[in-house]
mmCIF file with all atom_site columns, C-alpha atoms in Angstrom:
data_model
loop_
_atom_site.group_PDB
_atom_site.id
_atom_site.type_symbol
_atom_site.label_atom_id
_atom_site.label_alt_id
_atom_site.label_comp_id
_atom_site.label_asym_id
_atom_site.label_entity_id
_atom_site.label_seq_id
_atom_site.pdbx_PDB_ins_code
_atom_site.Cartn_x
_atom_site.Cartn_y
_atom_site.Cartn_z
_atom_site.occupancy
_atom_site.B_iso_or_equiv
_atom_site.pdbx_formal_charge
_atom_site.auth_seq_id
_atom_site.auth_comp_id
_atom_site.auth_asym_id
_atom_site.auth_atom_id
_atom_site.pdbx_PDB_model_num
ATOM 1   C CA . MET A 1 1   ? 198.622 180.398 -22.972 1.00 52.00 ? 1   MET A CA 1
ATOM 2   C CA . SER A 1 2   ? 198.277 183.496 -25.113 1.00 54.00 ? 2   SER A CA 1
ATOM 3   C CA . ASP A 1 3   ? 195.520 185.282 -23.179 1.00 84.00 ? 3   ASP A CA 1
ATOM 4   C CA . LEU A 1 4   ? 195.227 184.864 -19.447 1.00 91.00 ? 4   LEU A CA 1
ATOM 5   C CA . ASN A 1 5   ? 191.781 184.731 -17.953 1.00 91.00 ? 5   ASN A CA 1
ATOM 6   C CA . ALA A 1 6   ? 191.229 186.775 -14.800 1.00 91.00 ? 6   ALA A CA 1
ATOM 7   C CA . THR A 1 7   ? 191.450 183.752 -12.485 1.00 93.00 ? 7   THR A CA 1
ATOM 8   C CA . ALA A 1 8   ? 194.773 182.645 -13.958 1.00 95.00 ? 8   ALA A CA 1
ATOM 9   C CA . ALA A 1 9   ? 196.089 186.199 -13.671 1.00 95.00 ? 9   ALA A CA 1
ATOM 10  C CA . ALA A 1 10  ? 194.908 186.416 -10.059 1.00 94.00 ? 10  ALA A CA 1
ATOM 11  C CA . LEU A 1 11  ? 196.863 183.263 -9.221  1.00 96.00 ? 11  LEU A CA 1
ATOM 12  C CA . LEU A 1 12  ? 200.008 184.506 -10.960 1.00 96.00 ? 12  LEU A CA 1
ATOM 13  C CA . GLY A 1 13  ? 199.697 187.762 -9.029  1.00 95.00 ? 13  GLY A CA 1
ATOM 14  C CA . LEU A 1 14  ? 199.423 185.929 -5.710  1.00 95.00 ? 14  LEU A CA 1
ATOM 15  C CA . LEU A 1 15  ? 202.476 183.824 -6.555  1.00 96.00 ? 15  LEU A CA 1
ATOM 16  C CA . HIS A 1 16  ? 204.616 186.962 -6.914  1.00 93.00 ? 16  HIS A CA 1
ATOM 17  C CA . ASP A 1 17  ? 204.946 186.847 -3.119  1.00 89.00 ? 17  ASP A CA 1
ATOM 18  C CA . GLY A 1 18  ? 206.518 183.377 -3.238  1.00 93.00 ? 18  GLY A CA 1
ATOM 19  C CA . PRO A 1 19  ? 205.629 179.702 -3.666  1.00 94.00 ? 19  PRO A CA 1
ATOM 20  C CA . LYS A 1 20  ? 202.210 178.564 -2.466  1.00 94.00 ? 20  LYS A CA 1
ATOM 21  C CA . THR A 1 21  ? 200.037 175.472 -2.517  1.00 93.00 ? 21  THR A CA 1
ATOM 22  C CA . GLY A 1 22  ? 196.584 175.443 -4.054  1.00 92.00 ? 22  GLY A CA 1
ATOM 23  C CA . GLY A 1 23  ? 195.004 175.620 -0.610  1.00 92.00 ? 23  GLY A CA 1
ATOM 24  C CA . GLN A 1 24  ? 197.144 178.610 0.329   1.00 93.00 ? 24  GLN A CA 1
ATOM 25  C CA . LEU A 1 25  ? 196.141 180.334 -2.916  1.00 95.00 ? 25  LEU A CA 1
ATOM 26  C CA . VAL A 1 26  ? 192.442 179.739 -2.215  1.00 93.00 ? 26  VAL A CA 1
ATOM 27  C CA . ALA A 1 27  ? 192.784 181.202 1.289   1.00 92.00 ? 27  ALA A CA 1
ATOM 28  C CA . GLU A 1 28  ? 194.844 184.203 0.193   1.00 91.00 ? 28  GLU A CA 1
ATOM 29  C CA . ALA A 1 29  ? 192.486 184.934 -2.711  1.00 91.00 ? 29  ALA A CA 1
ATOM 30  C CA . GLY A 1 30  ? 189.598 185.051 -0.254  1.00 86.00 ? 30  GLY A CA 1
ATOM 31  C CA . GLU A 1 31  ? 191.508 187.461 1.983   1.00 83.00 ? 31  GLU A CA 1
ATOM 32  C CA . ARG A 1 32  ? 192.824 189.751 -0.748  1.00 85.00 ? 32  ARG A CA 1
ATOM 33  C CA . PHE A 1 33  ? 190.039 189.645 -3.325  1.00 83.00 ? 33  PHE A CA 1
ATOM 34  C CA . GLY A 1 34  ? 186.952 188.783 -1.276  1.00 72.00 ? 34  GLY A CA 1
ATOM 35  C CA . ALA A 1 35  ? 185.148 192.080 -1.762  1.00 69.00 ? 35  ALA A CA 1
ATOM 36  C CA . PHE A 1 36  ? 185.356 192.116 -5.541  1.00 79.00 ? 36  PHE A CA 1
ATOM 37  C CA . PHE A 1 37  ? 186.592 188.887 -7.121  1.00 85.00 ? 37  PHE A CA 1
ATOM 38  C CA . SER A 1 38  ? 185.715 185.376 -6.058  1.00 85.00 ? 38  SER A CA 1
ATOM 39  C CA . VAL A 1 39  ? 188.010 182.451 -6.745  1.00 89.00 ? 39  VAL A CA 1
ATOM 40  C CA . THR A 1 40  ? 186.731 178.970 -5.977  1.00 90.00 ? 40  THR A CA 1
ATOM 41  C CA . ARG A 1 41  ? 188.778 175.958 -4.971  1.00 92.00 ? 41  ARG A CA 1
ATOM 42  C CA . SER A 1 42  ? 187.765 174.171 -8.181  1.00 94.00 ? 42  SER A CA 1
ATOM 43  C CA . GLN A 1 43  ? 188.900 177.123 -10.310 1.00 93.00 ? 43  GLN A CA 1
ATOM 44  C CA . VAL A 1 44  ? 192.292 177.194 -8.574  1.00 95.00 ? 44  VAL A CA 1
ATOM 45  C CA . TYR A 1 45  ? 192.886 173.471 -8.998  1.00 93.00 ? 45  TYR A CA 1
ATOM 46  C CA . ARG A 1 46  ? 191.781 173.639 -12.646 1.00 95.00 ? 46  ARG A CA 1
ATOM 47  C CA . GLU A 1 47  ? 194.056 176.593 -13.458 1.00 96.00 ? 47  GLU A CA 1
ATOM 48  C CA . LEU A 1 48  ? 197.259 175.485 -11.711 1.00 95.00 ? 48  LEU A CA 1
ATOM 49  C CA . PRO A 1 49  ? 198.050 172.499 -13.998 1.00 94.00 ? 49  PRO A CA 1
ATOM 50  C CA . ALA A 1 50  ? 197.179 174.560 -17.087 1.00 95.00 ? 50  ALA A CA 1
ATOM 51  C CA . LEU A 1 51  ? 199.520 177.344 -15.971 1.00 97.00 ? 51  LEU A CA 1
ATOM 52  C CA . ALA A 1 52  ? 202.259 174.810 -15.263 1.00 96.00 ? 52  ALA A CA 1
ATOM 53  C CA . ASP A 1 53  ? 201.743 173.145 -18.676 1.00 95.00 ? 53  ASP A CA 1
ATOM 54  C CA . ALA A 1 54  ? 202.049 176.584 -20.285 1.00 96.00 ? 54  ALA A CA 1
ATOM 55  C CA . GLY A 1 55  ? 205.379 177.134 -18.499 1.00 96.00 ? 55  GLY A CA 1
ATOM 56  C CA . LEU A 1 56  ? 204.070 180.009 -16.384 1.00 97.00 ? 56  LEU A CA 1
ATOM 57  C CA . LEU A 1 57  ? 204.496 178.038 -13.160 1.00 97.00 ? 57  LEU A CA 1
ATOM 58  C CA . ARG A 1 58  ? 206.726 175.179 -12.092 1.00 94.00 ? 58  ARG A CA 1
ATOM 59  C CA . LEU A 1 59  ? 206.268 172.668 -9.348  1.00 88.00 ? 59  LEU A CA 1
ATOM 60  C CA . GLY A 1 60  ? 207.940 173.560 -6.080  1.00 88.00 ? 60  GLY A CA 1
ATOM 61  C CA . LYS A 1 61  ? 208.392 171.595 -2.881  1.00 83.00 ? 61  LYS A CA 1
ATOM 62  C CA . GLN A 1 62  ? 206.006 168.828 -1.912  1.00 82.00 ? 62  GLN A CA 1
ATOM 63  C CA . GLY A 1 63  ? 204.244 169.860 1.278   1.00 70.00 ? 63  GLY A CA 1
ATOM 64  C CA . PRO A 1 64  ? 202.378 168.036 4.023   1.00 71.00 ? 64  PRO A CA 1
ATOM 65  C CA . ARG A 1 65  ? 199.521 165.694 3.057   1.00 75.00 ? 65  ARG A CA 1
ATOM 66  C CA . SER A 1 66  ? 200.786 165.587 -0.534  1.00 75.00 ? 66  SER A CA 1
ATOM 67  C CA . SER A 1 67  ? 200.164 169.304 -1.063  1.00 82.00 ? 67  SER A CA 1
ATOM 68  C CA . GLN A 1 68  ? 202.110 170.732 -3.961  1.00 88.00 ? 68  GLN A CA 1
ATOM 69  C CA . GLN A 1 69  ? 203.718 174.160 -4.015  1.00 92.00 ? 69  GLN A CA 1
ATOM 70  C CA . TYR A 1 70  ? 203.744 176.167 -7.225  1.00 94.00 ? 70  TYR A CA 1
ATOM 71  C CA . VAL A 1 71  ? 206.448 178.659 -8.150  1.00 95.00 ? 71  VAL A CA 1
ATOM 72  C CA . LEU A 1 72  ? 206.115 181.530 -10.614 1.00 96.00 ? 72  LEU A CA 1
ATOM 73  C CA . THR A 1 73  ? 208.510 181.309 -13.590 1.00 96.00 ? 73  THR A CA 1
ATOM 74  C CA . ALA A 1 74  ? 210.045 184.183 -15.544 1.00 97.00 ? 74  ALA A CA 1
ATOM 75  C CA . ALA A 1 75  ? 207.502 183.480 -18.304 1.00 96.00 ? 75  ALA A CA 1
ATOM 76  C CA . GLY A 1 76  ? 204.734 183.649 -15.686 1.00 96.00 ? 76  GLY A CA 1
ATOM 77  C CA . LYS A 1 77  ? 205.987 187.019 -14.463 1.00 96.00 ? 77  LYS A CA 1
ATOM 78  C CA . LYS A 1 78  ? 206.046 188.311 -18.038 1.00 96.00 ? 78  LYS A CA 1
ATOM 79  C CA . ALA A 1 79  ? 202.560 186.949 -18.812 1.00 96.00 ? 79  ALA A CA 1
ATOM 80  C CA . PHE A 1 80  ? 201.211 188.557 -15.639 1.00 96.00 ? 80  PHE A CA 1
ATOM 81  C CA . LYS A 1 81  ? 202.810 191.911 -16.485 1.00 95.00 ? 81  LYS A CA 1
ATOM 82  C CA . ASN A 1 82  ? 201.320 191.751 -19.992 1.00 94.00 ? 82  ASN A CA 1
ATOM 83  C CA . TRP A 1 83  ? 197.923 190.977 -18.492 1.00 94.00 ? 83  TRP A CA 1
ATOM 84  C CA . LEU A 1 84  ? 198.234 193.955 -16.126 1.00 93.00 ? 84  LEU A CA 1
ATOM 85  C CA . LEU A 1 85  ? 198.986 196.232 -19.074 1.00 93.00 ? 85  LEU A CA 1
ATOM 86  C CA . SER A 1 86  ? 196.166 194.915 -21.283 1.00 92.00 ? 86  SER A CA 1
ATOM 87  C CA . GLU A 1 87  ? 192.700 196.457 -21.606 1.00 89.00 ? 87  GLU A CA 1
ATOM 88  C CA . PRO A 1 88  ? 190.580 195.079 -18.736 1.00 87.00 ? 88  PRO A CA 1
ATOM 89  C CA . GLY A 1 89  ? 187.272 195.222 -20.585 1.00 84.00 ? 89  GLY A CA 1
ATOM 90  C CA . PRO A 1 90  ? 183.948 195.775 -18.837 1.00 87.00 ? 90  PRO A CA 1
ATOM 91  C CA . ASP A 1 91  ? 183.317 194.611 -15.291 1.00 84.00 ? 91  ASP A CA 1
ATOM 92  C CA . HIS A 1 92  ? 180.506 192.118 -14.824 1.00 81.00 ? 92  HIS A CA 1
ATOM 93  C CA . LEU A 1 93  ? 178.607 192.184 -11.575 1.00 78.00 ? 93  LEU A CA 1
ATOM 94  C CA . ARG A 1 94  ? 177.028 188.857 -10.665 1.00 80.00 ? 94  ARG A CA 1
ATOM 95  C CA . SER A 1 95  ? 175.119 189.278 -7.448  1.00 87.00 ? 95  SER A CA 1
ATOM 96  C CA . PRO A 1 96  ? 172.720 186.563 -6.300  1.00 89.00 ? 96  PRO A CA 1
ATOM 97  C CA . LEU A 1 97  ? 171.339 189.077 -3.794  1.00 92.00 ? 97  LEU A CA 1
ATOM 98  C CA . ILE A 1 98  ? 170.561 191.725 -6.415  1.00 93.00 ? 98  ILE A CA 1
ATOM 99  C CA . LEU A 1 99  ? 169.020 189.072 -8.651  1.00 92.00 ? 99  LEU A CA 1
ATOM 100 C CA . ARG A 1 100 ? 166.738 188.113 -5.758  1.00 94.00 ? 100 ARG A CA 1
ATOM 101 C CA . LEU A 1 101 ? 165.909 191.769 -5.086  1.00 94.00 ? 101 LEU A CA 1
ATOM 102 C CA . VAL A 1 102 ? 164.913 192.258 -8.724  1.00 94.00 ? 102 VAL A CA 1
ATOM 103 C CA . HIS A 1 103 ? 162.317 189.531 -8.164  1.00 95.00 ? 103 HIS A CA 1
ATOM 104 C CA . ALA A 1 104 ? 161.454 190.427 -4.568  1.00 94.00 ? 104 ALA A CA 1
ATOM 105 C CA . GLY A 1 105 ? 157.956 191.516 -5.614  1.00 92.00 ? 105 GLY A CA 1
ATOM 106 C CA . SER A 1 106 ? 157.161 187.812 -5.974  1.00 93.00 ? 106 SER A CA 1
ATOM 107 C CA . LEU A 1 107 ? 157.714 187.307 -2.241  1.00 94.00 ? 107 LEU A CA 1
ATOM 108 C CA . THR A 1 108 ? 155.337 187.993 0.616   1.00 94.00 ? 108 THR A CA 1
ATOM 109 C CA . ALA A 1 109 ? 156.147 191.007 2.789   1.00 94.00 ? 109 ALA A CA 1
ATOM 110 C CA . LYS A 1 110 ? 157.394 188.650 5.515   1.00 95.00 ? 110 LYS A CA 1
ATOM 111 C CA . GLN A 1 111 ? 159.639 186.735 3.090   1.00 96.00 ? 111 GLN A CA 1
ATOM 112 C CA . ARG A 1 112 ? 160.960 189.981 1.618   1.00 95.00 ? 112 ARG A CA 1
ATOM 113 C CA . ALA A 1 113 ? 161.685 191.342 5.108   1.00 96.00 ? 113 ALA A CA 1
ATOM 114 C CA . GLY A 1 114 ? 163.560 188.130 5.937   1.00 96.00 ? 114 GLY A CA 1
ATOM 115 C CA . LEU A 1 115 ? 165.651 188.404 2.777   1.00 96.00 ? 115 LEU A CA 1
ATOM 116 C CA . VAL A 1 116 ? 166.460 192.055 3.450   1.00 97.00 ? 116 VAL A CA 1
ATOM 117 C CA . ASP A 1 117 ? 167.227 191.473 7.151   1.00 96.00 ? 117 ASP A CA 1
ATOM 118 C CA . THR A 1 118 ? 169.567 188.575 6.378   1.00 97.00 ? 118 THR A CA 1
ATOM 119 C CA . ALA A 1 119 ? 171.361 190.567 3.683   1.00 97.00 ? 119 ALA A CA 1
ATOM 120 C CA . ARG A 1 120 ? 171.587 193.591 5.977   1.00 97.00 ? 120 ARG A CA 1
ATOM 121 C CA . GLY A 1 121 ? 173.365 191.411 8.563   1.00 97.00 ? 121 GLY A CA 1
ATOM 122 C CA . VAL A 1 122 ? 175.802 190.081 5.971   1.00 96.00 ? 122 VAL A CA 1
ATOM 123 C CA . TYR A 1 123 ? 176.615 193.482 4.498   1.00 96.00 ? 123 TYR A CA 1
ATOM 124 C CA . GLY A 1 124 ? 176.747 195.139 7.907   1.00 97.00 ? 124 GLY A CA 1
ATOM 125 C CA . ALA A 1 125 ? 179.467 192.640 8.848   1.00 95.00 ? 125 ALA A CA 1
ATOM 126 C CA . GLU A 1 126 ? 181.212 193.231 5.501   1.00 92.00 ? 126 GLU A CA 1
ATOM 127 C CA . GLN A 1 127 ? 181.125 196.965 6.174   1.00 95.00 ? 127 GLN A CA 1
ATOM 128 C CA . GLU A 1 128 ? 182.803 196.490 9.563   1.00 95.00 ? 128 GLU A CA 1
ATOM 129 C CA . SER A 1 129 ? 185.392 194.153 8.059   1.00 91.00 ? 129 SER A CA 1
ATOM 130 C CA . ALA A 1 130 ? 186.096 196.646 5.278   1.00 91.00 ? 130 ALA A CA 1
ATOM 131 C CA . LYS A 1 131 ? 186.536 199.473 7.809   1.00 95.00 ? 131 LYS A CA 1
ATOM 132 C CA . THR A 1 132 ? 189.183 197.368 9.549   1.00 94.00 ? 132 THR A CA 1
ATOM 133 C CA . ALA A 1 133 ? 190.843 196.571 6.220   1.00 90.00 ? 133 ALA A CA 1
ATOM 134 C CA . VAL A 1 134 ? 191.018 200.280 5.368   1.00 93.00 ? 134 VAL A CA 1
ATOM 135 C CA . LYS A 1 135 ? 192.655 201.053 8.724   1.00 96.00 ? 135 LYS A CA 1
ATOM 136 C CA . THR A 1 136 ? 195.170 198.200 8.519   1.00 93.00 ? 136 THR A CA 1
ATOM 137 C CA . ALA A 1 137 ? 196.090 198.359 4.816   1.00 90.00 ? 137 ALA A CA 1
ATOM 138 C CA . GLU A 1 138 ? 199.858 198.441 4.452   1.00 89.00 ? 138 GLU A CA 1
ATOM 139 C CA . ASP A 1 139 ? 200.127 199.944 0.980   1.00 90.00 ? 139 ASP A CA 1
ATOM 140 C CA . PRO A 1 140 ? 198.125 202.482 -1.028  1.00 94.00 ? 140 PRO A CA 1
ATOM 141 C CA . TYR A 1 141 ? 196.806 199.824 -3.440  1.00 91.00 ? 141 TYR A CA 1
ATOM 142 C CA . ALA A 1 142 ? 195.442 197.597 -0.693  1.00 88.00 ? 142 ALA A CA 1
ATOM 143 C CA . LYS A 1 143 ? 193.933 200.664 0.976   1.00 92.00 ? 143 LYS A CA 1
ATOM 144 C CA . ALA A 1 144 ? 192.234 201.787 -2.238  1.00 92.00 ? 144 ALA A CA 1
ATOM 145 C CA . VAL A 1 145 ? 190.767 198.318 -2.765  1.00 89.00 ? 145 VAL A CA 1
ATOM 146 C CA . ALA A 1 146 ? 189.642 198.158 0.880   1.00 90.00 ? 146 ALA A CA 1
ATOM 147 C CA . GLU A 1 147 ? 187.935 201.542 0.433   1.00 94.00 ? 147 GLU A CA 1
ATOM 148 C CA . PHE A 1 148 ? 186.154 200.125 -2.612  1.00 92.00 ? 148 PHE A CA 1
ATOM 149 C CA . GLY A 1 149 ? 184.971 197.189 -0.488  1.00 90.00 ? 149 GLY A CA 1
ATOM 150 C CA . LEU A 1 150 ? 183.671 199.627 2.104   1.00 94.00 ? 150 LEU A CA 1
ATOM 151 C CA . ALA A 1 151 ? 181.867 201.715 -0.518  1.00 95.00 ? 151 ALA A CA 1
ATOM 152 C CA . HIS A 1 152 ? 180.352 198.553 -2.007  1.00 94.00 ? 152 HIS A CA 1
ATOM 153 C CA . ALA A 1 153 ? 179.028 197.386 1.362   1.00 95.00 ? 153 ALA A CA 1
ATOM 154 C CA . LYS A 1 154 ? 177.560 200.855 2.005   1.00 97.00 ? 154 LYS A CA 1
ATOM 155 C CA . ALA A 1 155 ? 175.929 200.877 -1.447  1.00 96.00 ? 155 ALA A CA 1
ATOM 156 C CA . VAL A 1 156 ? 174.294 197.485 -0.872  1.00 96.00 ? 156 VAL A CA 1
ATOM 157 C CA . LEU A 1 157 ? 173.039 198.602 2.549   1.00 97.00 ? 157 LEU A CA 1
ATOM 158 C CA . LYS A 1 158 ? 171.540 201.705 0.890   1.00 97.00 ? 158 LYS A CA 1
ATOM 159 C CA . LEU A 1 159 ? 169.910 199.485 -1.744  1.00 96.00 ? 159 LEU A CA 1
ATOM 160 C CA . LEU A 1 160 ? 168.436 197.295 0.988   1.00 97.00 ? 160 LEU A CA 1
ATOM 161 C CA . ASP A 1 161 ? 167.010 200.381 2.689   1.00 96.00 ? 161 ASP A CA 1
ATOM 162 C CA . ALA A 1 162 ? 165.134 201.172 -0.540  1.00 95.00 ? 162 ALA A CA 1
ATOM 163 C CA . ILE A 1 163 ? 163.439 197.749 -0.761  1.00 95.00 ? 163 ILE A CA 1
ATOM 164 C CA . PRO A 1 164 ? 159.846 197.861 0.538   1.00 92.00 ? 164 PRO A CA 1
ATOM 165 C CA . THR A 1 165 ? 159.380 195.203 3.209   1.00 89.00 ? 165 THR A CA 1
ATOM 166 C CA . GLY A 1 166 ? 155.926 196.116 4.530   1.00 84.00 ? 166 GLY A CA 1
#
């Protein structure tokens, strides 16, 4: 595996903390990356065998219900470090909400108000969650990322305020 994709790199990064099953990786990715990088169950289970075949992971202990732990190898640590040091390229924002807002003029005022109200509830909750994450972050990197999540939630709430609903 010469070039890691971002999902593969995310998994290698999570495995630096120790062996994990696919399910544990999915859960931890949601907790650690939720505000800025989504990782689906299908992506995790597609990447793990490829990373193992490339020698970046090895199989660890068999867990309950036939779950399989994966362990980071020395080659995996090196590949992850190289990925960290490489040029990240441009970020790509894919927001189903913003896509809907771009086309919100096609909705009735009532439909648009419903869309905005629902999104406001979601991002209001994200803002509160991000505030907690900022307060409880244990290292400066986690805190910086939590602050980004908070700023993102605030920005979306500001965007929603600018959408005409009447």
